[in-house]
Amino acid sequence: MIRLEHVQKTYRTDRIETVALTDIDLDVEKGAFLSIMGPSGCGKSTLLNLMGLLDRPSEGTVRLDGEAVASWEDKRLARLRNQRIGFIFQSFHLIPDLQVVDNVEIPLLYRSSSAGERRRTALAAIERVGLGSRAHHFPSQLSGGQQQRVAVARAIVGRPDLLLADEPTGNLDSHMGDEIMDLLEELNQEHGTAVVMVTHDERLAGRTQRTVRLFDGRQVA
């Protein structure tokens, strides 16, 4: 589905050049579950941004379904992100003034579905993560684990093929972290959603099919 071939990412300013990733080769097939590990600053989030089509490599090729995306216009990339890729962040990024159902519905606003269809789809996603009774609560009325479940519901509401999770359990205790991991495993195993998860937790990484390790921007395993 997503393949990176000899990818390098370099950030440049007037005075300094920083190489974030060097010669990355990585293939994420449909239904895969990968974890990405490495010390802070090794390029993990940069790698997710490239896989999520949020950024372009300085060198190398990113392919989606075998087709190189380098020449694709920003509008096409944005449409593909909305339709095929879901994002989960460590800090939830929920809008505090919106109820749970409205937060989850946000990705659907960029599609041509009716208001009623968007609402039904959002409620179904909320039910899937076990928060049906909280659909009309505000984020401040939820625990950290519940807020992350809302973030998962928002990420999957558009039925993406690929789910990118950047430290999804980083702000949670071990029990709540296990609940989120259980949910990601369910999405992967029962719905065939490919999942790529950045984590510092060896225990959680051990539950994935494969662990990719980075060090100083290089893939070492």
Coordinates of N, CA and C in Angstrom, one line a residue:
M1 N 0.8 -1.2 0.0 CA 0.0 0.0 0.0 C 0.9 1.3 0.0
I2 N 1.6 1.5 1.1 CA 2.6 2.6 1.2 C 4.0 2.0 1.2
R3 N 4.8 2.5 0.3 CA 6.2 2.1 0.2 C 7.2 3.3 0.1
L4 N 8.2 3.3 0.9 CA 9.3 4.3 0.9 C 10.5 3.6 0.4
E5 N 11.1 4.2 -0.6 CA 12.3 3.7 -1.3 C 13.4 4.7 -1.2
H6 N 14.5 4.3 -0.5 CA 15.7 5.1 -0.3 C 15.4 6.6 0.0
V7 N 14.5 6.7 1.0 CA 14.0 8.1 1.3 C 14.9 8.8 2.3
Q8 N 15.2 10.1 1.9 CA 15.9 10.9 2.8 C 15.1 12.2 3.0
K9 N 15.2 12.7 4.2 CA 14.5 14.0 4.5 C 15.5 14.9 5.2
T10 N 15.7 16.1 4.6 CA 16.7 17.1 5.1 C 16.0 18.4 5.2
Y11 N 16.2 19.0 6.4 CA 15.6 20.3 6.7 C 16.8 21.4 6.6
R12 N 16.5 22.4 5.8 CA 17.6 23.4 5.6 C 17.1 24.8 6.0
T13 N 18.0 25.6 6.6 CA 17.8 27.0 6.9 C 19.0 27.7 6.2
D14 N 19.1 29.0 6.4 CA 20.1 29.8 5.8 C 21.5 29.3 6.4
R15 N 21.5 28.8 7.6 CA 22.8 28.6 8.3 C 23.1 27.1 8.5
I16 N 22.1 26.3 8.5 CA 22.3 24.9 9.0 C 21.5 23.9 8.1
E17 N 22.0 22.7 8.0 CA 21.3 21.6 7.3 C 21.2 20.5 8.3
T18 N 19.9 20.0 8.5 CA 19.7 18.9 9.4 C 19.1 17.7 8.6
V19 N 19.8 16.6 8.7 CA 19.3 15.4 8.0 C 18.5 14.6 9.0
A20 N 17.2 14.5 8.8 CA 16.2 13.8 9.7 C 16.1 12.4 9.4
L21 N 16.2 12.0 8.2 CA 16.1 10.6 7.8 C 17.1 10.3 6.6
T22 N 17.6 9.1 6.6 CA 18.6 8.7 5.6 C 18.3 7.3 5.1
D23 N 18.1 7.2 3.8 CA 18.1 5.9 3.1 C 17.1 4.9 3.8
I24 N 15.8 5.4 3.9 CA 14.8 4.6 4.5 C 14.1 3.7 3.5
D25 N 14.1 2.4 3.7 CA 13.3 1.5 2.8 C 12.2 0.8 3.7
L26 N 11.0 1.1 3.4 CA 9.9 0.5 4.3 C 8.7 0.3 3.5
D27 N 8.1 -0.9 3.6 CA 6.9 -1.3 2.9 C 5.8 -1.6 3.9
V28 N 4.6 -0.9 3.8 CA 3.5 -1.2 4.7 C 2.4 -1.8 3.8
E29 N 2.1 -3.1 4.0 CA 1.1 -3.7 3.2 C -0.2 -3.6 3.9
K30 N -1.3 -3.9 3.1 CA -2.6 -3.9 3.7 C -2.7 -4.9 4.8
G31 N -3.3 -4.5 5.9 CA -3.5 -5.4 7.1 C -2.3 -5.5 8.0
A32 N -1.2 -4.8 7.7 CA 0.0 -4.8 8.5 C -0.2 -4.1 9.8
F33 N 0.6 -4.4 10.8 CA 0.6 -3.7 12.1 C 2.1 -3.5 12.5
L34 N 2.6 -2.3 12.3 CA 4.0 -2.1 12.6 C 4.2 -1.1 13.8
S35 N 5.2 -1.3 14.5 CA 5.6 -0.3 15.5 C 6.9 0.3 15.1
I36 N 7.1 1.6 15.4 CA 8.4 2.3 15.1 C 8.9 2.8 16.5
M37 N 10.2 2.4 16.7 CA 10.8 2.8 18.0 C 12.2 3.4 17.7
G38 N 12.6 4.1 18.7 CA 13.9 4.8 18.6 C 14.0 6.0 19.6
P39 N 15.2 6.5 19.9 CA 15.3 7.6 20.9 C 14.7 8.9 20.3
S40 N 14.4 9.8 21.2 CA 13.8 11.1 20.8 C 14.8 11.8 19.8
G41 N 14.1 12.4 18.7 CA 14.9 13.1 17.7 C 15.5 12.2 16.6
C42 N 15.1 10.9 16.6 CA 15.7 10.0 15.6 C 15.0 10.0 14.3
G43 N 13.8 10.7 14.2 CA 13.1 10.8 12.9 C 11.8 10.0 12.9
K44 N 11.3 9.6 14.0 CA 10.1 8.8 14.0 C 8.9 9.6 13.5
S45 N 8.6 10.8 14.0 CA 7.5 11.6 13.6 C 7.7 12.1 12.1
T46 N 8.9 12.3 11.7 CA 9.2 12.7 10.4 C 8.8 11.6 9.4
L47 N 9.1 10.3 9.8 CA 8.7 9.2 9.0 C 7.2 9.1 8.9
L48 N 6.5 9.3 10.0 CA 5.0 9.2 9.9 C 4.5 10.3 9.0
N49 N 5.0 11.5 9.1 CA 4.6 12.6 8.2 C 4.7 12.2 6.7
L50 N 5.8 11.6 6.4 CA 6.1 11.2 5.0 C 5.1 10.1 4.6
M51 N 4.8 9.1 5.5 CA 3.9 8.0 5.2 C 2.5 8.5 5.1
G52 N 2.2 9.6 5.9 CA 0.8 10.2 5.8 C 0.6 11.2 4.7
L53 N 1.6 11.4 3.9 CA 1.6 12.3 2.7 C 1.4 13.8 3.2
L54 N 1.9 14.0 4.4 CA 1.9 15.4 5.0 C 3.2 16.2 4.6
D55 N 4.2 15.4 4.2 CA 5.5 16.0 3.8 C 6.0 15.3 2.6
R56 N 7.0 15.8 1.9 CA 7.6 15.2 0.8 C 9.1 14.9 1.1
P57 N 9.6 13.8 0.6 CA 11.0 13.5 0.9 C 12.0 14.4 0.1
S58 N 13.2 14.7 0.7 CA 14.2 15.4 -0.1 C 14.8 14.6 -1.2
E59 N 14.9 13.3 -0.9 CA 15.4 12.3 -1.9 C 14.6 11.0 -1.8
G60 N 14.6 10.2 -2.8 CA 13.9 8.9 -2.7 C 12.5 9.1 -3.2
T61 N 11.7 7.9 -3.0 CA 10.4 7.8 -3.6 C 9.4 7.3 -2.6
V62 N 8.2 7.9 -2.5 CA 7.1 7.4 -1.8 C 6.0 7.0 -2.7
R63 N 5.6 5.7 -2.6 CA 4.6 5.2 -3.5 C 3.3 4.8 -2.7
L64 N 2.2 5.1 -3.4 CA 0.9 4.6 -2.9 C 0.3 3.7 -3.9
D65 N 0.1 2.5 -3.5 CA -0.4 1.4 -4.4 C 0.4 1.3 -5.7
G66 N 1.7 1.5 -5.5 CA 2.7 1.3 -6.5 C 3.0 2.5 -7.4
E67 N 2.2 3.6 -7.1 CA 2.4 4.8 -7.9 C 3.1 5.9 -7.1
A68 N 4.2 6.4 -7.7 CA 5.0 7.5 -7.0 C 4.1 8.7 -6.9
V69 N 4.2 9.4 -5.7 CA 3.3 10.5 -5.4 C 4.0 11.8 -5.5
A70 N 5.3 11.8 -5.9 CA 6.0 13.1 -6.0 C 5.4 14.2 -6.8
S71 N 4.8 13.8 -7.9 CA 4.2 14.8 -8.9 C 2.8 15.1 -8.6
W72 N 2.2 14.5 -7.6 CA 0.8 14.8 -7.3 C 0.6 16.2 -6.7
E73 N -0.5 16.8 -7.1 CA -0.8 18.1 -6.5 C -1.2 18.1 -5.1
D74 N -1.1 19.2 -4.4 CA -1.5 19.2 -3.0 C -3.0 18.9 -2.8
K75 N -3.8 19.3 -3.7 CA -5.2 19.0 -3.6 C -5.5 17.5 -3.7
R76 N -4.8 16.8 -4.6 CA -5.0 15.4 -4.7 C -4.5 14.7 -3.4
L77 N -3.3 15.1 -2.9 CA -2.8 14.5 -1.7 C -3.7 14.7 -0.5
A78 N -4.3 15.9 -0.4 CA -5.3 16.2 0.7 C -6.5 15.3 0.6
R79 N -7.0 15.1 -0.6 CA -8.1 14.2 -0.8 C -7.8 12.8 -0.4
L80 N -6.6 12.3 -0.7 CA -6.2 11.0 -0.4 C -6.0 10.8 1.1
R81 N -5.5 11.8 1.8 CA -5.3 11.8 3.2 C -6.7 11.7 3.9
N82 N -7.6 12.4 3.4 CA -9.0 12.4 4.0 C -9.7 11.1 3.8
Q83 N -9.5 10.5 2.6 CA -10.2 9.3 2.3 C -9.5 8.0 2.7
R84 N -8.2 8.0 2.9 CA -7.5 6.7 3.0 C -6.6 6.6 4.3
I85 N -6.3 7.7 4.9 CA -5.4 7.7 6.0 C -6.0 8.4 7.3
G86 N -5.9 7.7 8.4 CA -6.3 8.3 9.7 C -5.1 8.6 10.6
F87 N -5.2 9.6 11.4 CA -4.1 10.1 12.2 C -4.6 10.1 13.7
I88 N -3.8 9.5 14.6 CA -4.0 9.6 16.0 C -2.8 10.2 16.6
F89 N -3.0 11.2 17.5 CA -1.9 12.0 18.1 C -1.8 11.7 19.6
Q90 N -0.6 11.9 20.2 CA -0.5 11.7 21.6 C -1.3 12.6 22.4
S91 N -1.5 13.8 22.0 CA -2.2 14.8 22.8 C -3.6 15.0 22.4
F92 N -4.2 14.1 21.7 CA -5.7 14.0 21.4 C -6.1 15.0 20.3
H93 N -5.8 16.3 20.5 CA -6.2 17.4 19.6 C -7.7 17.4 19.4
L94 N -8.4 17.3 20.4 CA -9.9 17.5 20.3 C -10.2 18.9 20.5
I95 N -11.3 19.4 19.9 CA -11.7 20.8 20.0 C -12.6 20.9 21.3
P96 N -12.2 21.6 22.3 CA -12.9 21.6 23.6 C -14.3 22.1 23.6
D97 N -14.6 23.0 22.6 CA -16.0 23.6 22.6 C -17.0 22.7 21.8
L98 N -16.5 21.6 21.2 CA -17.4 20.7 20.5 C -17.7 19.4 21.2
Q99 N -18.9 19.0 21.1 CA -19.2 17.7 21.7 C -18.5 16.6 21.0
V100 N -18.4 15.4 21.6 CA -17.7 14.2 21.1 C -18.2 14.0 19.6
V101 N -19.5 13.9 19.4 CA -20.0 13.6 18.0 C -19.5 14.6 17.0
D102 N -19.4 15.8 17.4 CA -19.0 16.9 16.5 C -17.5 16.8 16.2
N103 N -16.7 16.4 17.2 CA -15.3 16.2 17.0 C -15.1 15.1 16.0
V104 N -15.8 14.0 16.2 CA -15.6 12.8 15.4 C -16.0 13.1 13.9
E105 N -17.0 14.0 13.8 CA -17.6 14.2 12.5 C -16.7 15.1 11.6
I106 N -15.7 15.8 12.2 CA -14.9 16.8 11.4 C -14.3 16.2 10.1
P107 N -13.7 15.0 10.1 CA -13.1 14.6 8.8 C -14.2 14.4 7.7
L108 N -15.4 14.2 8.1 CA -16.5 14.0 7.1 C -17.0 15.3 6.5
L109 N -16.6 16.4 7.1 CA -17.1 17.7 6.5 C -16.5 18.0 5.1
Y110 N -15.4 17.3 4.8 CA -14.7 17.5 3.6 C -15.2 16.5 2.5
R111 N -16.2 15.8 2.8 CA -16.8 14.9 1.8 C -18.2 15.3 1.4
S112 N -18.7 14.7 0.4 CA -20.0 15.2 -0.2 C -21.2 14.6 0.4
S113 N -21.1 13.9 1.6 CA -22.2 13.3 2.2 C -23.1 14.3 2.9
S114 N -24.4 13.9 3.1 CA -25.4 14.8 3.7 C -25.1 14.9 5.2
A115 N -25.7 15.9 5.9 CA -25.5 16.1 7.3 C -26.0 14.9 8.1
G116 N -27.1 14.4 7.7 CA -27.7 13.2 8.4 C -26.8 12.0 8.3
E117 N -26.2 11.8 7.1 CA -25.3 10.7 6.9 C -24.0 10.8 7.7
R118 N -23.5 12.1 7.7 CA -22.3 12.3 8.5 C -22.6 12.0 10.0
R119 N -23.7 12.4 10.5 CA -24.0 12.2 11.9 C -24.2 10.7 12.2
R120 N -24.8 10.0 11.3 CA -25.0 8.5 11.5 C -23.6 7.8 11.5
T121 N -22.7 8.2 10.6 CA -21.4 7.6 10.5 C -20.6 7.9 11.7
A122 N -20.7 9.2 12.2 CA -19.9 9.6 13.4 C -20.4 8.8 14.6
L123 N -21.7 8.7 14.8 CA -22.2 7.9 15.9 C -21.8 6.4 15.9
A124 N -21.8 5.9 14.7 CA -21.3 4.5 14.5 C -19.9 4.3 14.9
A125 N -19.0 5.3 14.6 CA -17.6 5.2 15.0 C -17.4 5.3 16.5
I126 N -18.3 6.2 17.1 CA -18.2 6.4 18.5 C -18.7 5.1 19.2
E127 N -19.7 4.4 18.7 CA -20.1 3.1 19.3 C -19.0 2.1 19.1
R128 N -18.3 2.1 18.0 CA -17.2 1.1 17.8 C -16.1 1.2 18.9
V129 N -15.9 2.4 19.4 CA -14.8 2.6 20.4 C -15.4 2.5 21.8
G130 N -16.7 2.2 21.9 CA -17.3 2.0 23.2 C -17.7 3.2 24.0
L131 N -18.0 4.3 23.2 CA -18.4 5.5 23.9 C -19.7 6.1 23.5
G132 N -20.6 5.1 23.1 CA -21.9 5.6 22.6 C -22.7 6.5 23.6
S133 N -22.5 6.2 24.9 CA -23.2 7.0 25.9 C -22.6 8.3 26.1
R134 N -21.4 8.6 25.5 CA -20.7 9.8 25.7 C -20.7 10.7 24.5
A135 N -21.5 10.4 23.5 CA -21.5 11.1 22.2 C -21.8 12.6 22.4
H136 N -22.6 13.0 23.4 CA -22.9 14.4 23.5 C -22.3 15.1 24.7
H137 N -21.2 14.4 25.2 CA -20.3 15.1 26.2 C -19.3 15.9 25.5
F138 N -18.7 16.8 26.3 CA -17.6 17.6 25.9 C -16.3 16.9 26.3
P139 N -15.1 17.2 25.6 CA -13.9 16.6 26.0 C -13.5 16.7 27.5
S140 N -13.8 17.9 28.1 CA -13.5 18.1 29.5 C -14.2 17.2 30.4
Q141 N -15.3 16.6 30.0 CA -16.1 15.7 30.8 C -15.6 14.2 30.7
L142 N -14.5 14.0 29.9 CA -14.0 12.6 29.7 C -12.7 12.4 30.4
S143 N -12.4 11.2 30.7 CA -11.0 10.8 31.2 C -10.0 10.9 30.0
G144 N -8.7 10.8 30.3 CA -7.7 10.8 29.3 C -7.9 9.6 28.3
G145 N -8.2 8.4 28.8 CA -8.4 7.3 28.0 C -9.6 7.4 27.1
Q146 N -10.7 8.0 27.6 CA -11.9 8.3 26.8 C -11.6 9.3 25.7
Q147 N -10.8 10.3 26.0 CA -10.5 11.3 25.0 C -9.7 10.7 23.9
Q148 N -8.8 9.8 24.2 CA -8.0 9.1 23.2 C -8.9 8.2 22.4
R149 N -9.9 7.6 23.0 CA -10.9 6.8 22.2 C -11.6 7.6 21.2
V150 N -12.0 8.9 21.7 CA -12.6 9.8 20.7 C -11.7 10.1 19.6
A151 N -10.4 10.3 19.9 CA -9.4 10.6 18.8 C -9.3 9.4 17.9
V152 N -9.4 8.2 18.4 CA -9.4 7.0 17.5 C -10.7 7.0 16.6
A153 N -11.8 7.3 17.2 CA -13.1 7.3 16.5 C -13.0 8.3 15.4
R154 N -12.4 9.5 15.6 CA -12.3 10.5 14.6 C -11.3 10.0 13.5
A155 N -10.3 9.3 13.9 CA -9.4 8.8 12.9 C -10.0 7.7 12.0
I156 N -10.9 6.9 12.5 CA -11.4 5.8 11.7 C -12.8 6.1 11.1
V157 N -13.4 7.3 11.4 CA -14.7 7.6 10.9 C -14.8 7.5 9.4
G158 N -13.8 7.8 8.7 CA -13.8 7.8 7.2 C -13.4 6.4 6.7
R159 N -13.3 5.4 7.5 CA -12.9 4.1 7.1 C -11.6 4.0 6.4
P160 N -10.5 4.5 7.0 CA -9.2 4.6 6.3 C -8.6 3.2 6.1
D161 N -7.7 3.1 5.1 CA -7.0 1.9 4.8 C -5.7 1.8 5.8
L162 N -5.3 3.0 6.2 CA -4.0 3.1 6.9 C -4.2 4.1 8.1
L163 N -3.8 3.6 9.3 CA -4.0 4.4 10.5 C -2.6 4.6 11.1
L164 N -2.2 5.9 11.2 CA -0.9 6.3 11.7 C -1.1 6.9 13.1
A165 N -0.4 6.3 14.1 CA -0.6 6.6 15.5 C 0.8 7.1 16.1
D166 N 0.9 8.3 16.5 CA 2.1 8.9 17.0 C 2.0 8.9 18.5
E167 N 2.6 7.9 19.2 CA 2.6 7.8 20.7 C 1.2 7.9 21.2
P168 N 0.3 7.0 20.7 CA -1.2 7.1 21.1 C -1.4 6.8 22.6
T169 N -0.5 6.1 23.3 CA -0.6 5.8 24.7 C 0.3 6.6 25.6
G170 N 1.0 7.6 25.0 CA 2.1 8.3 25.7 C 1.6 9.1 26.9
N171 N 0.3 9.6 26.8 CA -0.2 10.4 27.9 C -1.2 9.6 28.8
L172 N -1.1 8.3 28.7 CA -2.1 7.5 29.4 C -1.3 6.6 30.4
D173 N -2.0 6.1 31.5 CA -1.4 5.1 32.4 C -1.5 3.8 31.7
S174 N -0.8 2.8 32.3 CA -0.7 1.5 31.6 C -2.0 0.8 31.3
H175 N -3.0 0.9 32.2 CA -4.3 0.3 32.0 C -5.0 0.9 30.8
M176 N -5.0 2.3 30.8 CA -5.7 2.9 29.7 C -4.9 2.7 28.4
G177 N -3.6 2.7 28.5 CA -2.8 2.4 27.3 C -3.1 1.0 26.7
D178 N -3.3 0.0 27.6 CA -3.7 -1.3 27.1 C -5.0 -1.3 26.4
E179 N -5.9 -0.5 26.9 CA -7.3 -0.4 26.3 C -7.2 0.2 24.8
I180 N -6.3 1.2 24.7 CA -6.1 1.8 23.3 C -5.5 0.7 22.4
M181 N -4.5 0.0 23.0 CA -3.8 -1.0 22.2 C -4.8 -2.1 21.8
D182 N -5.6 -2.5 22.7 CA -6.6 -3.5 22.3 C -7.5 -3.0 21.2
L183 N -7.9 -1.8 21.2 CA -8.7 -1.2 20.2 C -8.0 -1.2 18.8
L184 N -6.7 -0.8 18.8 CA -5.9 -0.8 17.6 C -5.8 -2.2 17.0
E185 N -5.6 -3.2 17.9 CA -5.5 -4.6 17.5 C -6.8 -5.0 16.9
E186 N -7.9 -4.7 17.5 CA -9.2 -5.0 16.9 C -9.4 -4.4 15.5
L187 N -9.1 -3.2 15.4 CA -9.2 -2.5 14.0 C -8.4 -3.2 13.0
N188 N -7.2 -3.6 13.4 CA -6.3 -4.3 12.5 C -6.7 -5.7 12.1
Q189 N -7.1 -6.5 13.1 CA -7.4 -7.9 12.9 C -8.8 -8.1 12.4
E190 N -9.8 -7.3 12.8 CA -11.2 -7.6 12.4 C -11.6 -6.7 11.2
H191 N -10.9 -5.6 11.0 CA -11.3 -4.7 9.9 C -10.3 -4.6 8.8
G192 N -9.1 -5.2 9.0 CA -8.0 -5.1 8.1 C -7.3 -3.8 7.9
T193 N -7.5 -2.9 8.9 CA -6.9 -1.6 8.8 C -5.4 -1.8 9.1
A194 N -4.5 -1.3 8.2 CA -3.1 -1.3 8.5 C -2.8 -0.2 9.5
V195 N -1.9 -0.5 10.5 CA -1.6 0.4 11.6 C -0.1 0.5 11.7
V196 N 0.4 1.8 11.7 CA 1.8 2.1 12.0 C 1.8 2.9 13.3
M197 N 2.4 2.5 14.3 CA 2.4 3.1 15.6 C 3.8 3.5 16.1
V198 N 4.0 4.7 16.4 CA 5.2 5.1 17.1 C 5.1 4.9 18.6
T199 N 6.0 4.3 19.2 CA 5.9 4.1 20.7 C 7.3 4.0 21.3
H200 N 7.4 4.3 22.6 CA 8.6 4.1 23.4 C 8.4 2.8 24.3
D201 N 7.3 2.2 24.2 CA 7.0 1.1 25.1 C 7.3 -0.3 24.4
E202 N 8.3 -1.0 24.9 CA 8.7 -2.2 24.3 C 7.6 -3.3 24.4
R203 N 6.9 -3.2 25.5 CA 5.8 -4.1 25.8 C 4.7 -4.0 24.7
L204 N 4.3 -2.8 24.4 CA 3.3 -2.6 23.3 C 3.9 -2.9 22.0
A205 N 5.1 -2.6 21.7 CA 5.7 -2.9 20.4 C 5.7 -4.4 20.2
G206 N 5.9 -5.2 21.3 CA 5.9 -6.6 21.2 C 4.6 -7.2 20.8
R207 N 3.5 -6.4 20.8 CA 2.2 -6.9 20.4 C 2.0 -6.7 18.9
T208 N 2.9 -6.0 18.2 CA 2.7 -5.7 16.8 C 3.4 -6.8 16.0
Q209 N 3.1 -6.8 14.7 CA 3.7 -7.9 13.8 C 5.2 -7.6 13.6
R210 N 5.6 -6.4 13.6 CA 7.0 -6.1 13.3 C 7.4 -4.7 13.9
T211 N 8.6 -4.6 14.4 CA 9.1 -3.4 14.9 C 10.2 -2.9 14.1
V212 N 10.1 -1.6 13.6 CA 11.1 -0.9 12.9 C 11.8 0.0 13.8
R213 N 13.1 -0.1 13.9 CA 13.9 0.7 14.8 C 14.8 1.8 14.1
L214 N 14.7 3.0 14.6 CA 15.5 4.1 14.0 C 16.5 4.6 15.0
F215 N 17.7 5.0 14.4 CA 18.7 5.6 15.3 C 19.4 6.7 14.4
D216 N 19.4 7.9 14.9 CA 20.0 9.0 14.1 C 19.5 9.1 12.7
G217 N 18.2 8.9 12.5 CA 17.6 9.0 11.2 C 17.8 7.8 10.3
R218 N 18.5 6.8 10.8 CA 18.7 5.6 10.0 C 17.9 4.4 10.5
Q219 N 17.5 3.6 9.6 CA 16.8 2.3 9.9 C 17.8 1.3 10.3
V220 N 17.8 0.8 11.6 CA 18.8 -0.1 12.1 C 18.2 -1.5 12.3
A221 N 16.8 -1.6 12.1 CA 16.2 -3.0 12.3 C 14.8 -2.9 11.6

